[in-house]
Short mmCIF file of C-alpha atoms and ligand atoms in Angstrom, two decimals:
data_model
loop_
_atom_site.label_atom_id
_atom_site.label_comp_id
_atom_site.label_asym_id
_atom_site.label_seq_id
_atom_site.Cartn_x
_atom_site.Cartn_y
_atom_site.Cartn_z
CA MET A 18 149.15 223.86 77.24
CA SER A 19 148.41 223.69 80.98
CA LYS A 20 145.08 222.30 79.84
CA ASP A 21 146.76 219.29 78.21
CA PHE A 22 148.80 218.58 81.28
CA LEU A 23 146.18 219.29 83.94
CA ARG A 24 142.50 218.55 83.44
CA ILE A 25 139.73 218.66 86.01
CA SER A 26 137.14 215.88 85.77
CA PRO A 27 134.19 217.68 84.14
CA ALA A 28 131.72 216.42 86.78
CA PHE A 29 133.60 218.31 89.48
CA GLU A 30 134.63 221.42 87.55
CA ASP A 31 132.10 223.59 89.39
CA VAL A 32 133.24 222.64 92.90
CA MET A 33 136.98 223.05 92.37
CA PRO A 34 138.34 226.11 94.21
CA ALA A 35 139.09 229.04 91.90
CA GLU A 36 142.84 228.76 92.51
CA TYR A 37 142.96 225.33 90.85
CA ARG A 38 140.78 226.37 87.95
CA GLU A 39 143.12 229.31 87.37
CA LEU A 40 146.17 227.02 87.43
CA VAL A 41 144.57 224.92 84.72
CA ALA A 42 143.47 227.88 82.65
CA SER A 43 146.61 230.01 82.89
CA GLY A 44 149.30 228.22 84.91
CA PRO A 45 152.89 228.02 83.68
CA TYR A 46 153.03 224.26 83.08
CA GLY A 47 154.48 223.37 79.72
CA LYS A 48 154.87 226.99 78.68
CA GLY A 49 158.59 227.69 79.15
CA TYR A 50 157.93 231.12 80.64
CA GLY A 51 160.60 233.58 81.71
CA ILE A 52 160.89 236.64 83.94
CA SER A 53 159.31 238.96 81.39
CA ASP A 54 156.15 236.81 81.37
CA LEU A 55 155.48 237.57 85.06
CA GLY A 56 152.13 239.25 85.43
CA SER A 57 150.69 237.50 82.39
CA HIS A 58 149.83 234.15 84.01
CA LYS A 59 148.83 232.40 87.22
CA GLU A 60 152.04 232.02 89.24
CA LEU A 61 153.18 228.96 91.16
CA LEU A 62 153.58 231.04 94.32
CA GLU A 63 151.18 233.84 95.15
CA GLU A 64 150.31 233.94 98.84
CA HIS A 65 152.94 233.15 101.45
CA PRO A 66 153.52 233.80 105.13
CA LEU A 67 157.06 235.26 104.93
CA CYS A 68 157.80 238.73 106.36
CA ALA A 69 157.26 241.93 104.38
CA GLY A 70 160.32 242.70 102.28
CA CYS A 71 161.78 239.20 102.74
CA GLY A 72 164.57 238.61 100.21
CA LEU A 73 163.68 234.92 100.18
CA ALA A 74 160.11 235.58 99.07
CA LEU A 75 161.28 237.79 96.24
CA SER A 76 163.92 235.27 95.15
CA LEU A 77 161.49 232.37 95.27
CA ARG A 78 158.96 234.19 93.14
CA LEU A 79 161.60 234.85 90.49
CA THR A 80 163.09 231.35 90.72
CA LEU A 81 159.73 229.63 90.34
CA SER A 82 158.85 231.80 87.36
CA VAL A 83 161.76 230.53 85.27
CA LEU A 84 161.74 226.78 85.92
CA PRO A 85 162.28 225.19 82.48
CA ALA A 86 159.66 222.48 83.15
CA PRO A 87 157.61 223.08 86.31
CA GLU A 88 155.41 220.06 85.57
CA ASP A 89 158.48 217.80 85.73
CA THR A 90 160.25 219.52 88.62
CA VAL A 91 160.52 218.36 92.22
CA ILE A 92 161.83 220.84 94.76
CA VAL A 93 163.64 219.41 97.77
CA GLY A 94 163.62 221.85 100.66
CA SER A 95 164.94 221.99 104.17
CA THR A 96 163.79 223.56 107.41
CA GLY A 97 164.08 227.34 107.47
CA CYS A 98 162.02 230.35 106.45
CA SER A 99 161.67 229.33 102.79
CA ALA A 100 160.03 226.06 103.87
CA LEU A 101 157.07 228.08 105.13
CA ALA A 102 156.26 229.24 101.61
CA PHE A 103 156.23 225.79 100.01
CA PRO A 104 152.79 224.62 101.13
CA GLN A 105 151.49 227.43 98.91
CA VAL A 106 153.61 226.49 95.90
CA ALA A 107 151.84 224.55 93.15
CA LEU A 108 154.73 222.12 92.57
CA HIS A 109 155.90 218.79 93.88
CA ASN A 110 157.92 219.48 96.99
CA ILE A 111 159.70 217.30 99.52
CA HIS A 112 160.56 218.86 102.85
CA SER A 113 163.61 216.98 104.13
CA LEU A 114 165.11 216.77 107.59
CA PHE A 115 167.26 219.86 108.15
CA GLY A 116 170.62 219.40 106.43
CA ASN A 117 169.69 216.20 104.57
CA GLN A 118 168.35 217.94 101.48
CA ASN A 119 171.14 217.01 99.03
CA ALA A 120 171.14 213.37 100.16
CA VAL A 121 167.36 213.18 99.70
CA ALA A 122 167.63 214.90 96.33
CA SER A 123 170.35 212.47 95.17
CA GLY A 124 168.19 209.43 95.95
CA LEU A 125 165.13 211.03 94.41
CA LYS A 126 166.95 211.91 91.19
CA ARG A 127 168.25 208.37 90.82
CA ALA A 128 164.82 206.88 91.49
CA LEU A 129 163.18 209.20 88.97
CA LYS A 130 165.78 208.25 86.37
CA LEU A 131 164.90 204.58 86.83
CA ARG A 132 161.17 205.25 86.81
CA PHE A 133 161.19 207.68 83.86
CA PRO A 134 164.28 206.75 81.82
CA ASP A 135 163.21 208.75 78.77
CA LYS A 136 162.22 211.94 80.50
CA HIS A 137 164.06 214.77 82.23
CA LYS A 138 162.86 215.14 85.81
CA ASP A 139 164.50 218.20 87.33
CA VAL A 140 165.40 217.79 90.99
CA VAL A 141 166.14 221.17 92.52
CA VAL A 142 167.27 221.74 96.09
CA VAL A 143 166.16 225.04 97.59
CA ALA A 144 167.53 225.61 101.10
CA GLY A 145 168.89 228.28 103.41
CA ASP A 146 172.52 229.13 104.04
CA GLY A 147 172.48 227.36 107.41
CA ALA A 148 171.12 224.21 105.81
CA THR A 149 173.53 224.38 102.87
CA ALA A 150 176.84 225.75 104.17
CA ASP A 151 176.71 224.59 107.81
CA ILE A 152 174.54 221.75 109.03
CA GLY A 153 174.05 220.11 105.60
CA LEU A 154 177.50 220.90 104.21
CA ASP A 155 178.55 217.26 104.36
CA MET A 156 175.55 216.10 102.28
CA VAL A 157 175.94 219.02 99.89
CA MET A 158 179.64 218.43 99.22
CA GLN A 159 179.28 214.66 98.97
CA SER A 160 176.52 215.04 96.39
CA TRP A 161 178.86 217.26 94.36
CA PHE A 162 181.80 214.87 94.73
CA ARG A 163 179.57 212.08 93.42
CA GLY A 164 178.52 214.21 90.48
CA GLU A 165 174.79 213.91 91.19
CA LEU A 166 172.64 215.46 88.45
CA ILE A 167 170.87 217.92 90.73
CA THR A 168 170.73 221.70 91.13
CA THR A 169 171.45 223.21 94.55
CA ILE A 170 170.06 226.67 95.20
CA MET A 171 171.08 228.45 98.39
CA LEU A 172 168.86 231.28 99.63
CA ASP A 173 171.58 233.23 101.39
CA ASN A 174 170.18 235.58 104.02
CA GLU A 175 173.46 235.33 105.91
CA ALA A 176 171.89 234.00 109.12
CA TYR A 177 169.73 231.36 110.73
CA ALA A 178 166.62 233.48 110.32
CA ASN A 179 163.90 231.00 111.18
CA THR A 180 165.34 230.27 114.63
CA GLY A 181 165.66 233.90 115.62
CA GLY A 182 169.00 235.12 114.28
CA GLN A 183 172.10 233.01 114.92
CA GLU A 184 175.22 233.55 112.82
CA SER A 185 175.87 231.10 110.00
CA GLY A 186 179.02 230.32 108.06
CA MET A 187 177.62 232.68 105.42
CA SER A 188 177.22 235.66 107.77
CA PRO A 189 179.83 238.30 106.99
CA LYS A 190 182.66 238.83 109.47
CA GLY A 191 181.54 241.17 112.22
CA ALA A 192 177.79 240.52 111.71
CA VAL A 193 175.82 241.22 114.90
CA LEU A 194 172.55 239.33 115.24
CA TYR A 195 169.92 238.83 117.94
CA MET A 196 171.68 235.66 119.05
CA ALA A 197 175.19 236.60 118.00
CA PRO A 198 175.61 239.81 120.04
CA LYS A 199 179.40 239.85 120.05
CA GLY A 200 179.76 239.83 116.27
CA LYS A 201 180.94 237.05 114.00
CA LYS A 202 184.64 236.27 114.32
CA PHE A 203 185.46 234.67 110.94
CA GLN A 204 184.96 235.32 107.24
CA LYS A 205 181.95 234.44 105.11
CA VAL A 206 182.42 230.95 103.62
CA ASN A 207 183.28 231.12 99.93
CA MET A 208 180.67 228.62 98.75
CA PRO A 209 180.82 229.38 95.01
CA GLU A 210 184.53 228.56 95.05
CA LEU A 211 183.95 225.41 97.12
CA ALA A 212 181.22 224.35 94.68
CA ARG A 213 183.52 224.73 91.70
CA GLU A 214 186.34 222.81 93.38
CA ALA A 215 183.93 220.07 94.49
CA GLY A 216 182.75 219.34 90.97
CA CYS A 217 179.89 221.71 90.14
CA VAL A 218 179.98 222.36 86.41
CA TYR A 219 177.87 225.50 86.65
CA VAL A 220 178.09 227.97 89.54
CA ALA A 221 176.48 231.39 89.91
CA ALA A 222 176.00 233.99 92.63
CA VAL A 223 173.03 236.24 91.85
CA SER A 224 170.35 238.35 93.55
CA PRO A 225 166.79 239.54 93.01
CA ALA A 226 168.18 243.04 92.43
CA ASN A 227 168.92 241.81 88.90
CA PRO A 228 165.95 239.56 88.05
CA LYS A 229 167.07 238.79 84.49
CA ARG A 230 170.47 237.62 85.62
CA LEU A 231 168.88 235.55 88.38
CA GLY A 232 166.44 234.00 85.90
CA LYS A 233 169.17 233.15 83.44
CA ALA A 234 171.33 231.54 86.13
CA ILE A 235 168.50 229.36 87.44
CA LYS A 236 167.52 228.22 83.95
CA ARG A 237 171.12 227.45 83.04
CA ALA A 238 171.77 225.60 86.30
CA ILE A 239 168.72 223.38 85.87
CA LEU A 240 169.39 222.61 82.21
CA VAL A 241 173.06 221.81 82.80
CA ALA A 242 172.19 219.50 85.72
CA ARG A 243 170.06 217.40 83.38
CA GLU A 244 173.07 215.97 81.59
CA VAL A 245 176.41 217.51 82.44
CA GLY A 246 176.84 217.53 86.23
CA PRO A 247 175.86 219.12 89.55
CA THR A 248 175.16 222.84 89.60
CA TYR A 249 175.02 225.52 92.30
CA VAL A 250 173.26 228.87 92.45
CA GLN A 251 173.66 231.16 95.43
CA ILE A 252 171.01 233.86 95.74
CA PHE A 253 171.70 236.81 98.00
CA ALA A 254 168.37 237.27 99.76
CA PRO A 255 168.70 239.62 102.74
CA CYS A 256 166.44 239.35 105.78
CA PRO A 257 165.00 242.65 107.03
CA THR A 258 163.70 241.08 110.23
CA ASN A 259 167.02 239.78 111.54
CA PHE A 260 169.29 242.45 110.07
CA LYS A 261 166.94 245.21 111.27
CA PHE A 262 166.43 247.22 108.09
CA LYS A 263 163.20 248.48 106.59
CA PRO A 264 161.29 246.00 104.37
CA GLN A 265 161.35 248.39 101.43
CA GLU A 266 165.17 248.56 101.56
CA THR A 267 165.96 244.97 100.60
CA ILE A 268 167.01 245.72 97.02
CA LYS A 269 168.94 248.81 98.11
CA ARG A 270 170.88 246.68 100.62
CA ILE A 271 171.80 244.20 97.92
CA LYS A 272 173.01 246.94 95.59
CA GLU A 273 175.11 248.54 98.33
CA ARG A 274 176.79 245.25 99.17
CA GLU A 275 177.45 244.57 95.52
CA LYS A 276 178.91 248.04 95.08
CA ASP A 277 181.22 247.93 98.10
CA GLY A 278 182.49 244.51 97.00
CA THR A 279 181.29 242.57 100.06
CA TYR A 280 178.93 240.41 97.99
CA LEU A 281 180.35 239.23 94.70
CA MET A 282 178.00 238.27 91.89
CA ARG A 283 179.65 235.82 89.52
CA GLU A 284 179.20 232.97 87.08
CA TYR A 285 181.41 229.98 86.33
CA ILE A 286 180.64 227.63 83.44
CA SER A 287 182.81 224.57 82.80
CA PRO A 288 183.80 223.92 79.17
CA GLU A 289 181.40 220.92 78.94
CA ALA A 290 178.57 222.98 80.38
CA GLN A 291 179.40 225.80 78.00
CA GLU A 292 179.15 223.46 75.04
CA TYR A 293 175.85 222.02 76.27
CA LEU A 294 174.38 225.48 76.89
CA ALA A 295 175.45 226.75 73.50
CA ALA A 296 173.41 223.96 71.93
CA MET A 297 170.43 224.43 74.28
CA GLU A 298 170.23 228.20 74.28
CA GLY A 299 170.23 228.41 70.53
CA GLY A 300 166.47 227.97 70.48
CA THR A 301 165.26 229.09 73.94
CA LYS A 302 164.33 232.39 75.49
CA ASP A 303 167.41 234.21 76.72
CA GLU A 304 166.39 234.80 80.33
CA MET B 4 145.98 195.72 127.40
CA SER B 5 142.20 195.91 126.97
CA ILE B 6 140.45 192.66 126.04
CA THR B 7 137.39 194.54 124.71
CA PRO B 8 137.67 194.62 120.90
CA TYR B 9 138.24 198.13 119.54
CA ARG B 10 135.36 199.63 117.58
CA VAL B 11 135.60 202.45 115.07
CA LEU B 12 132.83 204.67 116.38
CA VAL B 13 131.72 208.22 115.79
CA GLY B 14 133.81 210.75 117.77
CA PRO B 15 134.97 212.97 119.21
CA GLU B 16 137.29 210.29 120.51
CA GLY B 17 139.82 212.81 121.80
CA TYR B 18 143.25 214.02 120.75
CA LEU B 19 145.27 211.36 118.87
CA PRO B 20 142.87 208.44 118.50
CA PRO B 21 144.73 205.19 117.77
CA ALA B 22 145.15 203.93 114.22
CA ALA B 23 142.41 201.29 113.98
CA ALA B 24 144.94 198.84 112.49
CA SER B 25 147.03 199.08 115.65
CA ARG B 26 143.98 197.99 117.67
CA GLY B 27 143.46 194.85 115.63
CA ILE B 28 140.99 196.02 112.96
CA LEU B 29 141.62 194.01 109.78
CA LEU B 30 140.87 195.01 106.21
CA PRO B 31 138.06 193.31 104.27
CA GLU B 32 138.57 190.90 101.35
CA LYS B 33 136.81 191.42 98.01
CA GLY B 34 133.05 191.07 98.53
CA GLU B 35 133.36 192.14 102.16
CA ALA B 36 133.34 195.50 103.91
CA LEU B 37 133.83 197.05 107.35
CA ILE B 38 131.15 198.47 109.61
CA GLU B 39 132.60 200.13 112.71
CA GLY B 40 135.52 197.72 112.72
CA ALA B 41 133.63 194.48 112.05
CA ILE B 42 133.91 192.62 108.75
CA VAL B 43 130.50 192.22 107.05
CA PRO B 44 129.29 191.27 103.55
CA GLU B 45 129.61 194.14 101.07
CA GLU B 46 125.86 194.25 100.45
CA GLU B 47 125.15 194.81 104.16
CA ALA B 48 127.61 197.73 104.25
CA MET B 49 126.01 199.26 101.14
CA GLN B 50 122.61 199.14 102.84
CA ALA B 51 124.14 200.77 105.94
CA ILE B 52 125.72 203.51 103.82
CA ALA B 53 122.41 204.25 102.12
CA THR B 54 120.65 204.44 105.49
CA LYS B 55 123.28 206.77 106.93
CA LEU B 56 123.29 209.08 103.93
CA LEU B 57 119.52 209.30 103.61
CA SER B 58 119.03 209.98 107.31
CA ALA B 59 121.84 212.56 107.55
CA LYS B 60 121.10 216.23 108.18
CA ASN B 61 124.04 217.55 106.19
CA PRO B 62 125.92 214.87 104.23
CA PHE B 63 128.96 215.70 102.11
CA PHE B 64 131.12 213.84 99.60
CA PHE B 65 134.87 214.56 99.69
CA PRO B 66 136.34 213.46 96.35
CA GLY B 67 140.15 213.33 96.34
CA PRO B 68 142.77 213.99 93.65
CA GLN B 69 142.42 210.57 92.05
CA LEU B 70 138.89 211.49 91.03
CA LEU B 71 139.01 215.27 90.70
CA TRP B 72 141.82 215.30 88.16
CA ASP B 73 141.12 213.67 84.82
CA TRP B 74 144.53 212.00 84.76
CA LYS B 75 143.85 208.66 83.09
CA GLU B 76 141.26 206.92 81.02
CA GLY B 77 138.06 206.13 82.89
CA VAL B 78 138.43 208.73 85.63
CA ALA B 79 136.05 211.29 84.10
CA LEU B 80 133.34 208.62 83.81
CA LYS B 81 133.83 207.46 87.36
CA ALA B 82 133.71 211.08 88.55
CA GLN B 83 130.41 211.48 86.76
CA ALA B 84 129.01 208.37 88.47
CA VAL B 85 130.13 209.63 91.88
CA LYS B 86 128.55 213.04 91.27
CA LYS B 87 125.30 211.30 90.32
CA LEU B 88 125.46 209.22 93.50
CA ALA B 89 126.05 212.31 95.67
CA ASP B 90 123.16 214.18 94.01
CA LEU B 91 120.85 211.21 94.48
CA ALA B 92 121.78 210.97 98.17
CA GLY B 93 121.15 214.71 98.60
CA ALA B 94 124.82 215.24 99.52
CA ARG B 95 126.90 218.26 98.62
CA VAL B 96 130.50 218.06 97.41
CA ILE B 97 133.67 219.64 98.79
CA PRO B 98 136.89 218.68 97.00
CA MET B 99 140.32 217.66 98.32
CA PRO B 100 142.36 218.71 95.25
CA ASP B 101 145.76 217.93 96.76
CA TYR B 102 147.50 217.22 100.05
CA ARG B 103 149.64 220.32 100.67
CA PRO B 104 149.28 221.30 104.34
CA LYS B 105 148.35 224.78 103.19
CA TYR B 106 149.71 227.23 105.67
CA PRO B 107 148.55 229.47 107.31
CA MET B 108 145.00 228.48 106.36
CA ILE B 109 142.58 227.01 103.84
CA ASN B 110 139.08 228.17 103.02
CA PRO B 111 136.97 225.48 104.76
CA ALA B 112 133.85 226.57 102.90
CA VAL B 113 135.24 225.40 99.57
CA GLU B 114 137.93 222.78 100.25
CA ILE B 115 139.06 220.08 102.64
CA ASN B 116 142.65 219.27 103.51
CA PRO B 117 143.84 215.96 104.97
CA ASN B 118 146.08 217.71 107.48
CA HIS B 119 143.20 219.57 109.14
CA PRO B 120 139.94 218.08 107.82
CA ASN B 121 138.18 218.95 111.09
CA LEU B 122 138.12 222.64 110.01
CA THR B 123 135.91 221.84 107.01
CA ILE B 124 133.67 219.53 109.06
CA TRP B 125 133.17 222.14 111.80
CA HIS B 126 132.72 225.07 109.42
CA ASN B 127 130.03 223.34 107.36
CA LYS B 128 128.47 221.39 110.26
CA ILE B 129 128.80 218.10 108.38
CA ASP B 130 127.30 215.05 110.13
CA VAL B 131 128.04 212.34 107.55
CA CYS B 132 130.89 212.36 105.05
CA VAL B 133 132.07 210.13 102.23
CA PHE B 134 135.72 209.86 101.20
CA ILE B 135 136.42 208.71 97.66
CA GLY B 136 139.52 209.00 95.46
CA VAL B 137 141.86 210.00 98.30
CA HIS B 138 145.21 208.15 98.43
CA CYS B 139 145.33 205.59 101.26
CA HIS B 140 147.72 207.21 103.74
CA TYR B 141 146.10 210.64 103.50
CA ALA B 142 142.62 209.17 103.80
CA ASN B 143 143.57 207.24 106.94
CA MET B 144 145.21 210.29 108.48
CA ALA B 145 142.20 212.51 107.76
CA LEU B 146 139.72 209.87 108.94
CA LYS B 147 141.60 209.57 112.21
CA ILE B 148 141.62 213.35 112.75
CA ILE B 149 137.87 213.50 112.05
CA ARG B 150 137.22 210.65 114.49
CA GLY B 151 139.41 212.38 117.05
CA GLY B 152 137.92 215.85 116.94
CA THR B 153 134.41 215.80 115.47
CA SER B 154 131.13 213.92 115.70
CA CYS B 155 130.96 213.33 111.95
CA TYR B 156 130.19 209.81 110.73
CA THR B 157 132.81 208.72 108.18
CA ILE B 158 132.32 206.48 105.14
CA ALA B 159 135.08 205.43 102.72
CA LEU B 160 134.36 204.19 99.20
CA CYS B 161 137.81 202.80 98.48
CA GLY B 162 139.01 201.48 95.13
CA GLU B 163 141.78 199.47 96.80
CA ALA B 164 141.98 197.62 100.11
CA GLY B 165 139.56 199.68 102.22
CA HIS B 166 140.03 202.05 105.16
CA GLU B 167 139.93 200.59 108.63
CA ASP B 168 139.88 204.13 110.08
CA ALA B 169 136.47 204.90 108.56
CA MET B 170 133.26 203.94 110.32
CA ILE B 171 132.00 202.20 107.20
CA SER B 172 134.41 201.20 104.46
CA LEU B 173 133.93 199.43 101.18
CA CYS B 174 136.89 198.10 99.25
CA CYS B 175 137.54 197.37 95.54
CA MET B 176 135.11 200.12 94.53
CA GLY B 177 134.79 200.06 90.74
CA MET B 178 132.01 201.12 88.39
CA PRO B 179 129.81 198.03 89.09
CA GLU B 180 130.00 198.66 92.85
CA LEU B 181 129.16 202.34 92.35
CA ALA B 182 126.19 201.35 90.23
CA ARG B 183 124.99 198.90 92.89
CA LEU B 184 125.24 201.51 95.65
CA THR B 185 123.36 204.00 93.49
CA GLU B 186 120.64 201.41 92.89
CA ILE B 187 120.30 200.70 96.63
CA ILE B 188 119.99 204.41 97.44
CA GLN B 189 117.50 204.85 94.63
CA SER B 190 115.26 202.06 95.87
CA MET B 191 115.59 203.11 99.55
CA LYS B 192 114.54 206.61 98.54
CA GLY B 193 111.58 205.12 96.69
CA GLU B 194 110.53 203.15 99.78
CA GLN B 195 110.88 206.24 101.97
CA ALA B 196 108.73 208.24 99.57
CA ALA B 197 106.09 205.51 99.39
C1 TPP C 405 167.89 218.55 112.47
C2 TPP C 405 167.51 219.95 112.85
N1 TPP C 405 168.41 220.73 113.48
C3 TPP C 405 168.08 221.99 113.80
C4 TPP C 405 166.85 222.49 113.50
C5 TPP C 405 166.49 223.89 113.91
N2 TPP C 405 166.42 224.81 112.81
C6 TPP C 405 165.28 225.12 112.18
S1 TPP C 405 165.42 226.31 111.03
C7 TPP C 405 167.08 226.45 111.38
C8 TPP C 405 167.91 227.50 110.72
C9 TPP C 405 167.67 227.68 109.33
O1 TPP C 405 168.66 228.52 108.79
P1 TPP C 405 168.83 228.63 107.25
O2 TPP C 405 169.07 227.30 106.67
O3 TPP C 405 169.83 229.67 106.94
O4 TPP C 405 167.38 229.09 106.78
P2 TPP C 405 166.65 230.51 107.01
O5 TPP C 405 165.65 230.31 108.08
O6 TPP C 405 167.69 231.51 107.36
O7 TPP C 405 166.03 230.81 105.69
C10 TPP C 405 167.47 225.56 112.37
C11 TPP C 405 168.83 225.44 112.93
C12 TPP C 405 165.93 221.65 112.85
N3 TPP C 405 164.72 222.07 112.51
N4 TPP C 405 166.29 220.38 112.54
S1 SF4 C 406 162.75 236.19 109.24
FE1 SF4 C 406 163.86 237.04 107.53
S2 SF4 C 406 164.22 235.33 106.11
FE2 SF4 C 406 162.61 234.72 107.55
S3 SF4 C 406 160.68 235.26 106.52
FE3 SF4 C 406 161.24 237.01 107.81
S4 SF4 C 406 162.42 238.35 106.46
FE4 SF4 C 406 162.34 236.34 105.47
MG1 MG C 407 169.56 231.66 106.42
#
């Protein structure tokens, strides 16, 4: 099906770099792939410059592998570590000014609706915790109050990683970072609860330690945002570089935090969203 | 302010050359073209392009996404005509499949990127290049970077309004114009051989 969506002009087939030919031959466009299809096709993200063991990189790989319609998806990003991966992602992507991502996404979604009235164009915000819960909180909340049909995904590494380790609203109380040596003085912001109160009709907190659950949440959030209302997914994506743990321990860290109750995984589905999903999920892959 | 008119000449012009439009270079009308900033008849520019390509040591065509991807009716045919033109001119082809500022690096042997086109020019030692099928803003940006940092002579075969940042630019480039340019190169080659 990628072949129907993406075709190289035959005269230039031989000079196209292999990466593009592979995307045409076995990319995920139009296929409706899920987590269990990973390894069987050319992925949207393969190389990236993020650190070894980066929770963001792992979460992005999983997130991109379950987009319901990658060919009709635009990702709106913000400054931060995840932004460094996007030049290598084979999707439409807008890098917005730090903190403005939900405002940009709102305008984009409305414009796409006018331009393609008969088609679902999925606008998905992917940004860090600093961009979402601190500096862009105003834009994020206002987009939810207005009921914008967009999905907001927070990659929560509990710090401003890209600028060298400052505390964010999402850092846990007591967190000590390179540029927060005295330890954070207040609690982690309860964003899932804020999202629900602000009008999100689907809210989930997930992690790459449970890829199937993560995949299901992303799919649900994007589908629900097509017609029912704004949605929010928070992905716990720890940062080995700033929290000084070994790269191979990322998943272990997540599991420990889940076990000791300091990172709660959860899912909230409004009754309208529930009804919509029941109809949608009848015929789609359950992941 | 300088009273000498600005000319779009081969570089390296230095870091951050001005946008030619900001120095008073105007776009051509249909039937016209630009040579180094001056408006000339289209036919004269086609002759100049043929001369440049046939006297180049290492000419390359850089087709952009509008031509590389078979996204609407007519594109595949146009791509075929451009390939024929490049072959006739003895030019090789390096594609610009999209505009992502691929980080940390691209492979300059097999692709060109508008955000750092100089890498491909330097790597392949390209002395004359032809842009075709690249969206306007990315073409202008890349042409400016090439003028700033390399000594490559730039030519734009533009389907729309033309590119004032190229050293030679045609506008309104459709199939008839491609055929005419091919014919000119063909006959110039014949004369050279004779
Ligand atoms: C308007 C603006 N303010 C501040 C910055 C500096 N800045 C760049 S990245 C960043 C922190 C990003 O933190 P987060 O959103 O959590 O992303 P992470 O790097 O942790 O993934 C900041 C403050 C900026 N680039 N632009
Ligand atoms: S600093 Fe942390 S969040 Fe950023 S790329 Fe490295 S591991 Fe990932
Ligand atoms: Mg962060």
